[in-house]
Coordinates of C-alpha atoms and ligand atoms in Angstrom, one line a residue:
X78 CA 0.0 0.0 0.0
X79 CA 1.4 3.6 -0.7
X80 CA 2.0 6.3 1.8
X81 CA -1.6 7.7 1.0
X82 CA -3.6 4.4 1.4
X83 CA -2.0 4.1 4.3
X84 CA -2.3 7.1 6.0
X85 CA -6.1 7.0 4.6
X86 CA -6.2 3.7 6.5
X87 CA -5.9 5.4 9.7
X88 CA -7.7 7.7 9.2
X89 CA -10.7 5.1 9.2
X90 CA -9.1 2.7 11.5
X91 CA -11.0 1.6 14.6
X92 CA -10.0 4.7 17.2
X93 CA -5.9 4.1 16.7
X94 CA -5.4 7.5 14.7
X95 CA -6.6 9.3 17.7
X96 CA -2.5 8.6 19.1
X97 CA -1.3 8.8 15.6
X98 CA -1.7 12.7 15.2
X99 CA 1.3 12.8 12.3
X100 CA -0.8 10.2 10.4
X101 CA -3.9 12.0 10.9
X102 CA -2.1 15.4 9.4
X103 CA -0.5 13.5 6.5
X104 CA -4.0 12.1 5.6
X105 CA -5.8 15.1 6.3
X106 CA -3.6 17.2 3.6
X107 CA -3.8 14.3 1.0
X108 CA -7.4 14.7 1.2
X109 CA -7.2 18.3 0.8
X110 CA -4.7 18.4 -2.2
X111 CA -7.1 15.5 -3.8
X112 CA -10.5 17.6 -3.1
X113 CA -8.6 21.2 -4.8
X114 CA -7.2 19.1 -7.6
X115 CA -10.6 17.5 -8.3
X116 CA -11.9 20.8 -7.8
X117 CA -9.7 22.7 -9.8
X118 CA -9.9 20.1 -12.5
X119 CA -13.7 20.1 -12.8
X120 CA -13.6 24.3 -13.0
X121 CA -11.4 23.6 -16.3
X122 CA -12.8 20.9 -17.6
X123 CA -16.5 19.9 -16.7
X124 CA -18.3 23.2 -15.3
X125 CA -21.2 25.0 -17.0
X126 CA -18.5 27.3 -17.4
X127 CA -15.9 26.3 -18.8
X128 CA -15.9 27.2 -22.1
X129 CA -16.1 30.6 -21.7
X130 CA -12.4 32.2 -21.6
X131 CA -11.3 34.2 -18.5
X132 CA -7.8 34.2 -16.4
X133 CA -6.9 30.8 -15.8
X134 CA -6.8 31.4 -11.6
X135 CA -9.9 33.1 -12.2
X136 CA -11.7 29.8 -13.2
X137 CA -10.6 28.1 -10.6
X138 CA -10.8 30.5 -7.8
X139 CA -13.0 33.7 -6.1
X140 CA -9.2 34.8 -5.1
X141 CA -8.6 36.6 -8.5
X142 CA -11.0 38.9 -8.1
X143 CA -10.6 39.1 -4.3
X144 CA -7.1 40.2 -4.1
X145 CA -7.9 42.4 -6.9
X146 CA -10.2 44.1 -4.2
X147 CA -7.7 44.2 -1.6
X148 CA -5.5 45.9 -3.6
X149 CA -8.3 48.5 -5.1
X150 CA -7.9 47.3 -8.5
X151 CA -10.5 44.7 -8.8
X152 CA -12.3 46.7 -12.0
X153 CA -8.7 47.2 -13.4
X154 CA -8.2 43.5 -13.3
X155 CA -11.7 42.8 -15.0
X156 CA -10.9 45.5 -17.6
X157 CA -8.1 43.9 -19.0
X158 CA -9.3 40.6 -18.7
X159 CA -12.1 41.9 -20.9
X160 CA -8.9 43.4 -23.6
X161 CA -7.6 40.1 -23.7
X162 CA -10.2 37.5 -23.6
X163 CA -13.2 40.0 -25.2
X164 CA -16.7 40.9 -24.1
X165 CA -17.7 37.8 -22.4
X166 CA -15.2 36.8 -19.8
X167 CA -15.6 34.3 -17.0
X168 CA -13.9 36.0 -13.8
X169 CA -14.7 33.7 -11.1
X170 CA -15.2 30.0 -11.2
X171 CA -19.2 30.9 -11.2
X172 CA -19.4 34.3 -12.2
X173 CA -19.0 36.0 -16.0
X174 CA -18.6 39.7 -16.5
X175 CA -20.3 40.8 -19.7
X176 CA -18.9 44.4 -21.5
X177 CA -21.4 44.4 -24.1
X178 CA -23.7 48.0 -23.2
X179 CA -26.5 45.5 -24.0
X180 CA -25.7 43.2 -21.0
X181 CA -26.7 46.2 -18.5
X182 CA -30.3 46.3 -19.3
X183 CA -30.7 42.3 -20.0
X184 CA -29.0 41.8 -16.6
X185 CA -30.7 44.8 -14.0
X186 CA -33.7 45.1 -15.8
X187 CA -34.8 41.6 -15.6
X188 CA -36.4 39.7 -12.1
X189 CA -34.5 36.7 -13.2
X190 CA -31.2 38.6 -11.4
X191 CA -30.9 39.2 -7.9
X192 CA -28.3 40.8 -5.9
X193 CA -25.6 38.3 -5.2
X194 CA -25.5 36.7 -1.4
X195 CA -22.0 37.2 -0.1
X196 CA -21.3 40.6 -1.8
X197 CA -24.6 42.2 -0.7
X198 CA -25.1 40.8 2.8
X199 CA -21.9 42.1 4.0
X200 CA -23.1 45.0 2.7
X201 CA -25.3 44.9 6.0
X202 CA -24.0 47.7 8.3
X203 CA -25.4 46.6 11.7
X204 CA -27.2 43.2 11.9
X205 CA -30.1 44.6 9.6
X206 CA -30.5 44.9 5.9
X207 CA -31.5 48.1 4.9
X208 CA -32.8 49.2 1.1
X209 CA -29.0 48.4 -0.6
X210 CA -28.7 45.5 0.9
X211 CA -32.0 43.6 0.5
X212 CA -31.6 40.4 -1.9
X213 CA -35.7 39.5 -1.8
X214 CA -37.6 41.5 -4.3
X215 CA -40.3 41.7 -2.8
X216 CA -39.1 43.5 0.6
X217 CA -36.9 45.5 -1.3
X218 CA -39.8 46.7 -3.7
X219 CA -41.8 47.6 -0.1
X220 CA -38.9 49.1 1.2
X221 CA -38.0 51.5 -1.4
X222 CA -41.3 52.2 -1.7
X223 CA -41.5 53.9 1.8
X224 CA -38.5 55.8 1.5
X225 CA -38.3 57.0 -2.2
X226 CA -40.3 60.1 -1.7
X227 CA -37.5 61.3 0.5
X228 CA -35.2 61.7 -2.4
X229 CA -38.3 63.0 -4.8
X230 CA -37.6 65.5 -7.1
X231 CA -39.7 67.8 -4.7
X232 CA -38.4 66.5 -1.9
X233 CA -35.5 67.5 -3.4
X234 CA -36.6 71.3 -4.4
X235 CA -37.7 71.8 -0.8
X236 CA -34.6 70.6 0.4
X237 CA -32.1 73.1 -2.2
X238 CA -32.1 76.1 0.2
X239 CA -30.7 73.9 3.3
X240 CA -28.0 72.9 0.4
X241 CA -27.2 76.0 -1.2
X242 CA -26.2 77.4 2.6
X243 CA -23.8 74.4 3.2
X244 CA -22.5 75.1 0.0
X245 CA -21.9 78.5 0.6
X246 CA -20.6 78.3 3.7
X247 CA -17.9 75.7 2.3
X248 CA -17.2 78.1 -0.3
X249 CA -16.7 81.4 1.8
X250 CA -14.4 78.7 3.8
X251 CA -11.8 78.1 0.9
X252 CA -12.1 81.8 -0.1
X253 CA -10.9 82.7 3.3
X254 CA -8.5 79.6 3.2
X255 CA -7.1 79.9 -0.1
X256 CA -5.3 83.2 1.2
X257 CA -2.3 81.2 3.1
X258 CA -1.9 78.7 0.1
X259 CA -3.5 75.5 -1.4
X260 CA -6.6 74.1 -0.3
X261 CA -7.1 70.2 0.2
X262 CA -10.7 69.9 -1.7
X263 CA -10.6 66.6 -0.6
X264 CA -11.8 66.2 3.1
X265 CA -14.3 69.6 2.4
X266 CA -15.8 67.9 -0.1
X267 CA -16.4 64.4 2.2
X268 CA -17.9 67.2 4.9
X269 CA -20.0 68.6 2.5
X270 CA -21.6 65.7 1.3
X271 CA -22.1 64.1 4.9
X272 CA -23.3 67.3 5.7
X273 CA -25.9 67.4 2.7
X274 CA -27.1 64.2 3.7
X275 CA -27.2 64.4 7.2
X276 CA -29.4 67.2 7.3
X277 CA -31.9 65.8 4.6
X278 CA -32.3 62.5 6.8
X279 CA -32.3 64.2 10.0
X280 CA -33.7 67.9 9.8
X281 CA -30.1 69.4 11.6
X282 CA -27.0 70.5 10.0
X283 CA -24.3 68.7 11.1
X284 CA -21.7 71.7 10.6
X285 CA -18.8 69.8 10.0
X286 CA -17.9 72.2 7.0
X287 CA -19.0 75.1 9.2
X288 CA -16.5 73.9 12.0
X289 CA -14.1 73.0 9.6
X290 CA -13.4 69.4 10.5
X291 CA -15.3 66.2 10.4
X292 CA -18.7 65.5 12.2
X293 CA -17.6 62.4 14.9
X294 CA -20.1 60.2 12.8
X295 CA -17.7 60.2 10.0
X296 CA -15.3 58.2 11.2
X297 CA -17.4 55.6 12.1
X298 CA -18.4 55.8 8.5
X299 CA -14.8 55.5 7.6
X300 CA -14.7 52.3 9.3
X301 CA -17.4 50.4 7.7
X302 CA -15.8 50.2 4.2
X303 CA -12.7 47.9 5.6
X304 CA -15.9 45.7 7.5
X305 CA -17.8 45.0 4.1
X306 CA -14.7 43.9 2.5
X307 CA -13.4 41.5 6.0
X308 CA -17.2 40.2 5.8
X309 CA -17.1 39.8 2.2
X310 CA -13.9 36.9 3.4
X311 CA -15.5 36.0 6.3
X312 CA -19.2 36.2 6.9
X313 CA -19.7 35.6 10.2
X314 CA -17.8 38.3 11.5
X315 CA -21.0 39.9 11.2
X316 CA -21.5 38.5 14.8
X317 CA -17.9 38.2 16.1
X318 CA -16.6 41.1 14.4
X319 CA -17.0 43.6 17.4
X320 CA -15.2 40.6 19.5
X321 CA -11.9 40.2 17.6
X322 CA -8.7 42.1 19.3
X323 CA -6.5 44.9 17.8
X324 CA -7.5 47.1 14.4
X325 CA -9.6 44.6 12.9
X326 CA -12.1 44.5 15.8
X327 CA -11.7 48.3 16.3
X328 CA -13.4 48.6 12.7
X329 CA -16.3 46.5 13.8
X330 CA -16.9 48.2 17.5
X331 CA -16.9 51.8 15.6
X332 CA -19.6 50.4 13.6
X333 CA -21.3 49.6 16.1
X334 CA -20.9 52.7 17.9
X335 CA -22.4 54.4 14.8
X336 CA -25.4 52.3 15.1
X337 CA -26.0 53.3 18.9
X338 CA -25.3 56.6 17.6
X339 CA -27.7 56.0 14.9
X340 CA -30.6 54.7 16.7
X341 CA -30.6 57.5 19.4
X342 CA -30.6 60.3 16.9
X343 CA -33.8 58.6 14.9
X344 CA -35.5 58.2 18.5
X345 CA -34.8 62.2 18.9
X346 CA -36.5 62.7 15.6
X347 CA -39.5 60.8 16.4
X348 CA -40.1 62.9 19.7
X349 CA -39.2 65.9 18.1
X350 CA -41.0 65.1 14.6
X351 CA -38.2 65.7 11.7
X352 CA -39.6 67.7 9.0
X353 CA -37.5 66.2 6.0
X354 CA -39.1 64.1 4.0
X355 CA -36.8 61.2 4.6
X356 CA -38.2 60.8 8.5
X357 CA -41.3 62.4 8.3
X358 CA -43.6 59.7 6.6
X359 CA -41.8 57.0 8.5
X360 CA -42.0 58.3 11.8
X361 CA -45.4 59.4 11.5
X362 CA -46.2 55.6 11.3
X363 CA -46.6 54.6 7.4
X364 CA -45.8 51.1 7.2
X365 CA -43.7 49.3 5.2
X366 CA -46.1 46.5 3.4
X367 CA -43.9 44.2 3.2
X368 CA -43.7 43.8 7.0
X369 CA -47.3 44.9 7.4
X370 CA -45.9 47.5 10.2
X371 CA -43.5 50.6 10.6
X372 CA -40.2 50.3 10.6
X373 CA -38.4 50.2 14.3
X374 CA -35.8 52.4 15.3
X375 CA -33.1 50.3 14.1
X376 CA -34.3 49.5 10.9
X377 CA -34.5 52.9 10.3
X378 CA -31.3 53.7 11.6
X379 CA -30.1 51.0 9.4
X380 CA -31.3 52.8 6.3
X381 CA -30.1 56.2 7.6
X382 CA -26.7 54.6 7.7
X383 CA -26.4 52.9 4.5
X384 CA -28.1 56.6 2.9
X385 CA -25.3 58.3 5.0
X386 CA -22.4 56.4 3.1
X387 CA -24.2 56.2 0.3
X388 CA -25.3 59.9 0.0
X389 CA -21.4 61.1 0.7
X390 CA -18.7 59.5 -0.6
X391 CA -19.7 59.0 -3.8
X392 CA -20.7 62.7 -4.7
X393 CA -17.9 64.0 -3.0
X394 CA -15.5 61.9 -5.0
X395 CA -17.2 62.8 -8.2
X396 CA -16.6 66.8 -7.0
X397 CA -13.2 66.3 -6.4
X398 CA -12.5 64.4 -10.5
X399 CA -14.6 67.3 -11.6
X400 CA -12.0 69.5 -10.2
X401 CA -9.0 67.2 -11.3
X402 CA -10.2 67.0 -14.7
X403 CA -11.2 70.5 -15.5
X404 CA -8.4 72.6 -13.1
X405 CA -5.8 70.9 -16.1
X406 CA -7.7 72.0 -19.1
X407 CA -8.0 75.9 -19.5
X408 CA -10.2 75.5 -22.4
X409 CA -12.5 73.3 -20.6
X410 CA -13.0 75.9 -17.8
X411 CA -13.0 78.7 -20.0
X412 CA -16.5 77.6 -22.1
X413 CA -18.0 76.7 -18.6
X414 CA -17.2 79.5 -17.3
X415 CA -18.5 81.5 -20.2
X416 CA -22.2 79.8 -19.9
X417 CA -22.3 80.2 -15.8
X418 CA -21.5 84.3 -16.2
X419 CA -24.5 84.1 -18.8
X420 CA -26.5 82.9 -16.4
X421 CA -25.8 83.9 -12.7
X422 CA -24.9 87.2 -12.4
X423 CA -23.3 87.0 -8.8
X424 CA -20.3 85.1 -8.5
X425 CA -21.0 84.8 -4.7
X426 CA -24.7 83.4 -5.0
X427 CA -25.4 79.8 -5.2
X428 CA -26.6 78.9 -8.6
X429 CA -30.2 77.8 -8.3
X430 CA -30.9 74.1 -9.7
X431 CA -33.4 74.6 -12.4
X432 CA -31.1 76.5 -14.2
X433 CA -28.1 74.5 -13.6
X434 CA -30.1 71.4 -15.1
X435 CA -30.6 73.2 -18.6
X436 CA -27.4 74.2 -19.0
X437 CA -25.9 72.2 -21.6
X438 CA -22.3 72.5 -21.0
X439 CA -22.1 72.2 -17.2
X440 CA -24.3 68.7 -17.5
X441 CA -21.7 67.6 -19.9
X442 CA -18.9 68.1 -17.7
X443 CA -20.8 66.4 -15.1
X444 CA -22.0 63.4 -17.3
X445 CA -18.3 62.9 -18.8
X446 CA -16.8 62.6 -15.3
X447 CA -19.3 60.5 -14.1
X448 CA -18.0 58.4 -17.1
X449 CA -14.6 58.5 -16.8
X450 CA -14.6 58.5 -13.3
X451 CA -17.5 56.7 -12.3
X452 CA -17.6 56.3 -8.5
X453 CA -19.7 53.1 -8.7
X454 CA -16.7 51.7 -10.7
X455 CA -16.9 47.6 -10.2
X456 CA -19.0 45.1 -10.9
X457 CA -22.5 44.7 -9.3
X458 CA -22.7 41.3 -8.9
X459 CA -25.9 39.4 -9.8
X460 CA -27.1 35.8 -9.2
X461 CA -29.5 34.1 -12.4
X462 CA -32.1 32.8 -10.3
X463 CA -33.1 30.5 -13.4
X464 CA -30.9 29.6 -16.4
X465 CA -31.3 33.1 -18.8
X466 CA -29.3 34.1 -21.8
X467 CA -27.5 37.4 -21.9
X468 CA -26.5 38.9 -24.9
X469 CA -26.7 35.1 -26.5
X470 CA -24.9 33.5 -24.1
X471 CA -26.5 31.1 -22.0
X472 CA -26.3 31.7 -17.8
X473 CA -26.9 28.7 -16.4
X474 CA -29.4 29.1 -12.7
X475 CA -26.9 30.2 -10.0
X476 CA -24.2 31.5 -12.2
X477 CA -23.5 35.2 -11.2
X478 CA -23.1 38.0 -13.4
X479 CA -22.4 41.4 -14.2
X480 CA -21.2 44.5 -15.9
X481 CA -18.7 47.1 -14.2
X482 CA -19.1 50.8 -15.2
X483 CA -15.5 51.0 -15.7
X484 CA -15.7 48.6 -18.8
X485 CA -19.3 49.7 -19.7
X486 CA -18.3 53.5 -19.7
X487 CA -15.3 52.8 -22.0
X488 CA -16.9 51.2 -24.7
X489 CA -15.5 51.9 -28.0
X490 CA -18.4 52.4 -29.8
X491 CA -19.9 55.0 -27.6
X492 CA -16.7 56.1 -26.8
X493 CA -14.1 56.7 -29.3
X494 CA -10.9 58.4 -27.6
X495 CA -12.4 56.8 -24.1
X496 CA -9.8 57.4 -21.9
X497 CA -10.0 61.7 -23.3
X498 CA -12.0 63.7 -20.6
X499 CA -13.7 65.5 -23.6
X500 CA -17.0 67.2 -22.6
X501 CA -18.1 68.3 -25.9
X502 CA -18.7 64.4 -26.8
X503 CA -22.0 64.7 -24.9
X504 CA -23.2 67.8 -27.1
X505 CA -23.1 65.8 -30.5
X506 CA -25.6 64.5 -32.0
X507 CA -23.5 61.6 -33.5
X508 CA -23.5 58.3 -31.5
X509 CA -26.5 59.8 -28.6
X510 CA -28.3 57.0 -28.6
X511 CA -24.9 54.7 -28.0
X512 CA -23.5 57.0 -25.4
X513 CA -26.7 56.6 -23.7
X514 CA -26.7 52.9 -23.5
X515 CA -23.3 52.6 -22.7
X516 CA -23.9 55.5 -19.5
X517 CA -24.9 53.6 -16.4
X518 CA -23.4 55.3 -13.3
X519 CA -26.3 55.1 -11.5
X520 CA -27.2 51.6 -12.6
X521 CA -30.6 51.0 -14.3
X522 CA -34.0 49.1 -13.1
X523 CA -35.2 48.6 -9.8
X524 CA -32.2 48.7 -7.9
X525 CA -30.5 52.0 -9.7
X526 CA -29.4 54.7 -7.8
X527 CA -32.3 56.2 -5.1
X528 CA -30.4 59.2 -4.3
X529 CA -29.7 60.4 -7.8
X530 CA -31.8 63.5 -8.0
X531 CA -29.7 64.7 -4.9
X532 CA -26.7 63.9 -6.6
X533 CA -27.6 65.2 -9.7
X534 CA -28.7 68.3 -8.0
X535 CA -25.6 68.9 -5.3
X536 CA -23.4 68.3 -8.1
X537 CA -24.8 70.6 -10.6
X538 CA -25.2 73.3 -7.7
X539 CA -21.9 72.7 -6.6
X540 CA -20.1 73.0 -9.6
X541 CA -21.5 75.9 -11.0
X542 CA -21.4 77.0 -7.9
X543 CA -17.5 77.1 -7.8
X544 CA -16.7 77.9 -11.3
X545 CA -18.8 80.8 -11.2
X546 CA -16.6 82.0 -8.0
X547 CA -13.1 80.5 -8.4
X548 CA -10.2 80.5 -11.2
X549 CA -8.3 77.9 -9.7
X550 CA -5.0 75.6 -10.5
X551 CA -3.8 71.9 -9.1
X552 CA -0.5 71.9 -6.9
X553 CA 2.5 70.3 -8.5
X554 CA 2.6 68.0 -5.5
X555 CA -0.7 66.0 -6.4
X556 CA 0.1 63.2 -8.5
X557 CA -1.6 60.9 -11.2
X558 CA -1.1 57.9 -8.5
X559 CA -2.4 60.2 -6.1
X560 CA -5.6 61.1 -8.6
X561 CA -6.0 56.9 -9.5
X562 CA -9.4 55.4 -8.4
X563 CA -9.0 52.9 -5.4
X564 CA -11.8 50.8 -6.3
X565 CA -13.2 49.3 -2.9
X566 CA -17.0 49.5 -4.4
X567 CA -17.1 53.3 -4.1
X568 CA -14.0 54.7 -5.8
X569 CA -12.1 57.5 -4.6
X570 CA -8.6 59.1 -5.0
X571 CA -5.7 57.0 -3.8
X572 CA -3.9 59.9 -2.6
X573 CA -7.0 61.0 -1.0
X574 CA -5.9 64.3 -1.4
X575 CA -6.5 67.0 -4.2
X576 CA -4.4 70.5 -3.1
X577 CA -5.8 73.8 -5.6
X578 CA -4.5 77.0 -5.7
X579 CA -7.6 79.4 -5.9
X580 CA -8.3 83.2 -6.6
X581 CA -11.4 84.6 -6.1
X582 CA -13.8 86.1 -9.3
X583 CA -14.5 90.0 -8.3
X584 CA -18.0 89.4 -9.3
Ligands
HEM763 C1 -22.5 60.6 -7.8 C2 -23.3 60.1 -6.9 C3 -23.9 58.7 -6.9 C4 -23.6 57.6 -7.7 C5 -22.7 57.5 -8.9 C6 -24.5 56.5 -7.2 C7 -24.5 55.2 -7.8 C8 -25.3 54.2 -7.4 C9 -25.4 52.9 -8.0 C10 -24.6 52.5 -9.3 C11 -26.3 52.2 -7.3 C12 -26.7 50.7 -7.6 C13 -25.8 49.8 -6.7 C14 -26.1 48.3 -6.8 O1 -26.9 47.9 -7.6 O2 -25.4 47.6 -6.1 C15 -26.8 53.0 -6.3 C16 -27.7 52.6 -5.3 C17 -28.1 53.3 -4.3 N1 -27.7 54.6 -4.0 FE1 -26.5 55.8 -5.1 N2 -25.2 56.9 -6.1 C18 -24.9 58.2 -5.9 C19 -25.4 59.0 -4.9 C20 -26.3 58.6 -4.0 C21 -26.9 59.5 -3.0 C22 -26.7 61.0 -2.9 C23 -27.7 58.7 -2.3 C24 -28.5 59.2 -1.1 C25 -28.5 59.0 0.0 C26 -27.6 57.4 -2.7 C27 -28.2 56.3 -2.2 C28 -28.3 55.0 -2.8 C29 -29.1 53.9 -2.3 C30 -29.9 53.9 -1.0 C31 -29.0 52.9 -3.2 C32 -29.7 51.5 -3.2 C33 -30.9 51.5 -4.0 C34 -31.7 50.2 -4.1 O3 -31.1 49.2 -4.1 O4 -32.9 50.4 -4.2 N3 -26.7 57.3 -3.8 N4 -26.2 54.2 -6.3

């Protein structure tokens, strides 16, 4: 008998192996290296799968595109794995990411996709799902239900004068700033989005722009992001996270803190009665039909959270590639710039939104860096809940699948000169109906964006806002690894940093 056989014996022997711990490891790890080369063998050979080309680890194992993640280059990694292998590339030993503009609509558009398990349950902040994070249709449908009139249009229009005075007050901040050298638009522009968002859930301003320095909630929204990705490895630390020693659990108890936090600021609201939108309805005891009751305090808080790092990050990072992109082209500045003076005649006023959204130039600049820098930059994973075909190809029930803005949004077709920040693209007639498939920052269907009329409104505000006040330049200092987009689900700058020299227009 060979040394396997043997060991193999023991391990089935009548009680011996318990003394015999050598010959329990030895069989242990020949059963391991057999089960991974089976494994690995029928993820080549004999799955669904496998005759659709991808990166040979990729077929075999999630770790591709996991240590991709780690490394904030995960939609990187898919990118080229598209340029080499083409538009229909199988990136896990399950999964296929599709970069055909077609595949967005087949996949997000259709019930037969639901969000993917492991990706959107760590996506839980606190022990609760709130509306990201819900996988069943059904609850989701109930849930966003409740809260979408809280980011209505209207909601919205009521809301513009509590965001035109945080504006402001960011703006006279960097005009008084910008006296004793560069400003860092990068942590003003995180305060000003918590802030904006804060105050629409909760009725108060924050003031962390105002005071000049972060709002105590923000770190604790720092330390979710490193949670999600832990979870992602590890799903139970949804439980024993706050337990674990050293950095790791320190990420999960500030979490948790925020939650606490959470909760009590939503049970102030209820005895004060918030006037925002967001709260009001809720708190005033509409019921979410799905649960056939009113949401508690910490399912609400729980929503408030996940709106809170939703709501921030990502239109603060799209601000500060706004910035980047435009601050280096002079022409670029110049023709926006030329349409704002037409329009506002005080450079110290906050433009007003209605305006901003017809003016053709400054929504270009906005849609182009949304494309070129989309925040939502990776893939959003979906699971086939029956076999389906996309674009032709047939997705067996379970696969997962997806398309990644930063494929989608560089599509040739659409696109030509993709990697050109060139505004004027979105002003021609040519190729409009292309360049509108192939723009999807704020996803499409019944999961896309909830918050995109505040978005779309803070940034237009925002950005007109300081072009009508500021000539400005970038410091030498900030590099392009600096300016590259760490992809950990909500891109930002690696350097997270973005210094600019700024003079102020007389009028
Ligand atoms: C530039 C700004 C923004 C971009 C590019 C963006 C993009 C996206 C994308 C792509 C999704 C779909 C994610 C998925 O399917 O996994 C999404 C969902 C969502 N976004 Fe935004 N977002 C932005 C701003 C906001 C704002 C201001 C809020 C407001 C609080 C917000 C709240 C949400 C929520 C709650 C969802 C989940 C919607 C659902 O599943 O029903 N987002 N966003």
């Amino acid at each position: 008998m060979n040394a396997a056989g043997h060991s193999l014996n023991m391990i089935l022997d009548n009680g011996h192996w318990a003394s015999r711990p050598i010959e329990l490891a030895f069989g242990a790890t020949i059963l391991i290296i057999l089960y991974t080369l089976a494994t690995v063998f029928y993820n080549l050979f004999l799955h669904p799968l496998c005759r659709i080309p991808g990166p040979p680890l990729a077929k075999v194992s999630r770790l591709w595109a996991r240590v991709g993640n780690f490394h904030g280059r995960k939609s990187e990694r898919v990118h080229a794995a598209h340029q080499t292998y083409g538009p229909v590339v199988r990136v896990g030993p399950n999964e296929i990411s599709f970069a055909d503009p077609a595949a967005v609509r087949e996949i997000y558009t259709s019930d037969v996709f639901v969000k993917e398990e492991s990706f959107y349950r760590a996506k839980r902040i606190f022990h609760e799902n709130h509306m990201f994070s819900f996988r069943d249709p059904e609850a989701h449908k109930q849930r966003r239900k409740l809260l979408s009139r809280g980011f209505s249009q209207a909601a919205m229009l009521d809301f513009e004068p509590n965001m035109s005075s945080i504006i402001a007050t960011m703006l006279d901040q960097w005009a008084a700033k910008a006296v004793d050298g560069p400003v860092n638009a990068y942590p003003w522009a995180h305060w000003l989005g918590f802030d904006i968002v804060y105050n629409l859930m909760f009725d108060e301003n924050p003031g962390s722009v105002r005071a000049g320095e972060p709002h105590e909630v923000m770190s604790y929204l720092r330390a979710w992001k490193p949670t999600f990705i832990y979870k992602e490895f590890m799903p139970s630390l949804e439980q024993w996270g706050p337990y674990v020693p050293g950095r790791v659990g320190d990420y999960f108890r500030d979490v948790q803190v925020w939650k606490d936090y959470a909760v009590k600021i939503v049970q102030s609201c209820r005895e004060k009665g918030a006037k925002t939108p967001f709260l009001r309805s809720v708190l005033n005891g509409d019921k979410d039909a799905f649960l056939g009751r009113p949401l508690t305090n910490s399912e609400l808080a729980e929503e408030c959270m996940g709106g809170m790092f939703g709501g921030s990050g990502t239109t603060a990072n799209t601000f500060i590639y706004i910035l980047h992109a435009c601050l280096q082209q002079p022409d670029i500045v110049k023709k926006l710039k030329m349409e704002l003076n037409e329009h506002f005649p005080s450079a110290k006023t906050v433009p007003d939104y209605k305006t901003c959204a017809n003016l053709p130039y400054l929504q270009a600049v906005i849609n182009e860096t949304l494309r070129l820098y989309p925040t939502i930059i990776a893939t959003l994973p979906r699971t086939a809940r029956e076999t389906a075909s996309v674009t032709g190809i047939t997705v067996p029930k379970g696969t997962i699948v997806g398309t990644q803005n930063y494929t989608i949004h560089r599509n040739p077709v659409a696109y030509p000169d993709a990697e050109v920040f060139r505004p004027e693209r979105w002003l021609e007639k040519e190729k409009e109906q292309a360049r509108k498939d192939a723009w999807t920052p704020f996803s499409v269907g019944s999961r896309k964006c909830v918050g995109i009329n505040l978005a779309q409104m803070e940034l237009s505000k925002l950005v007109a806002a300081f072009f009508r006040r500021f000539d400005g330049y970038i410091d030498p200092s900030v590099t392009e690894s600096d300016m590259r987009m760490y992809d950990t689900f909500n891109a930002g700058p690696a350097g997270a940093k973005l210094l600019i020299h700024l003079s102020e227009e007389r009028y």
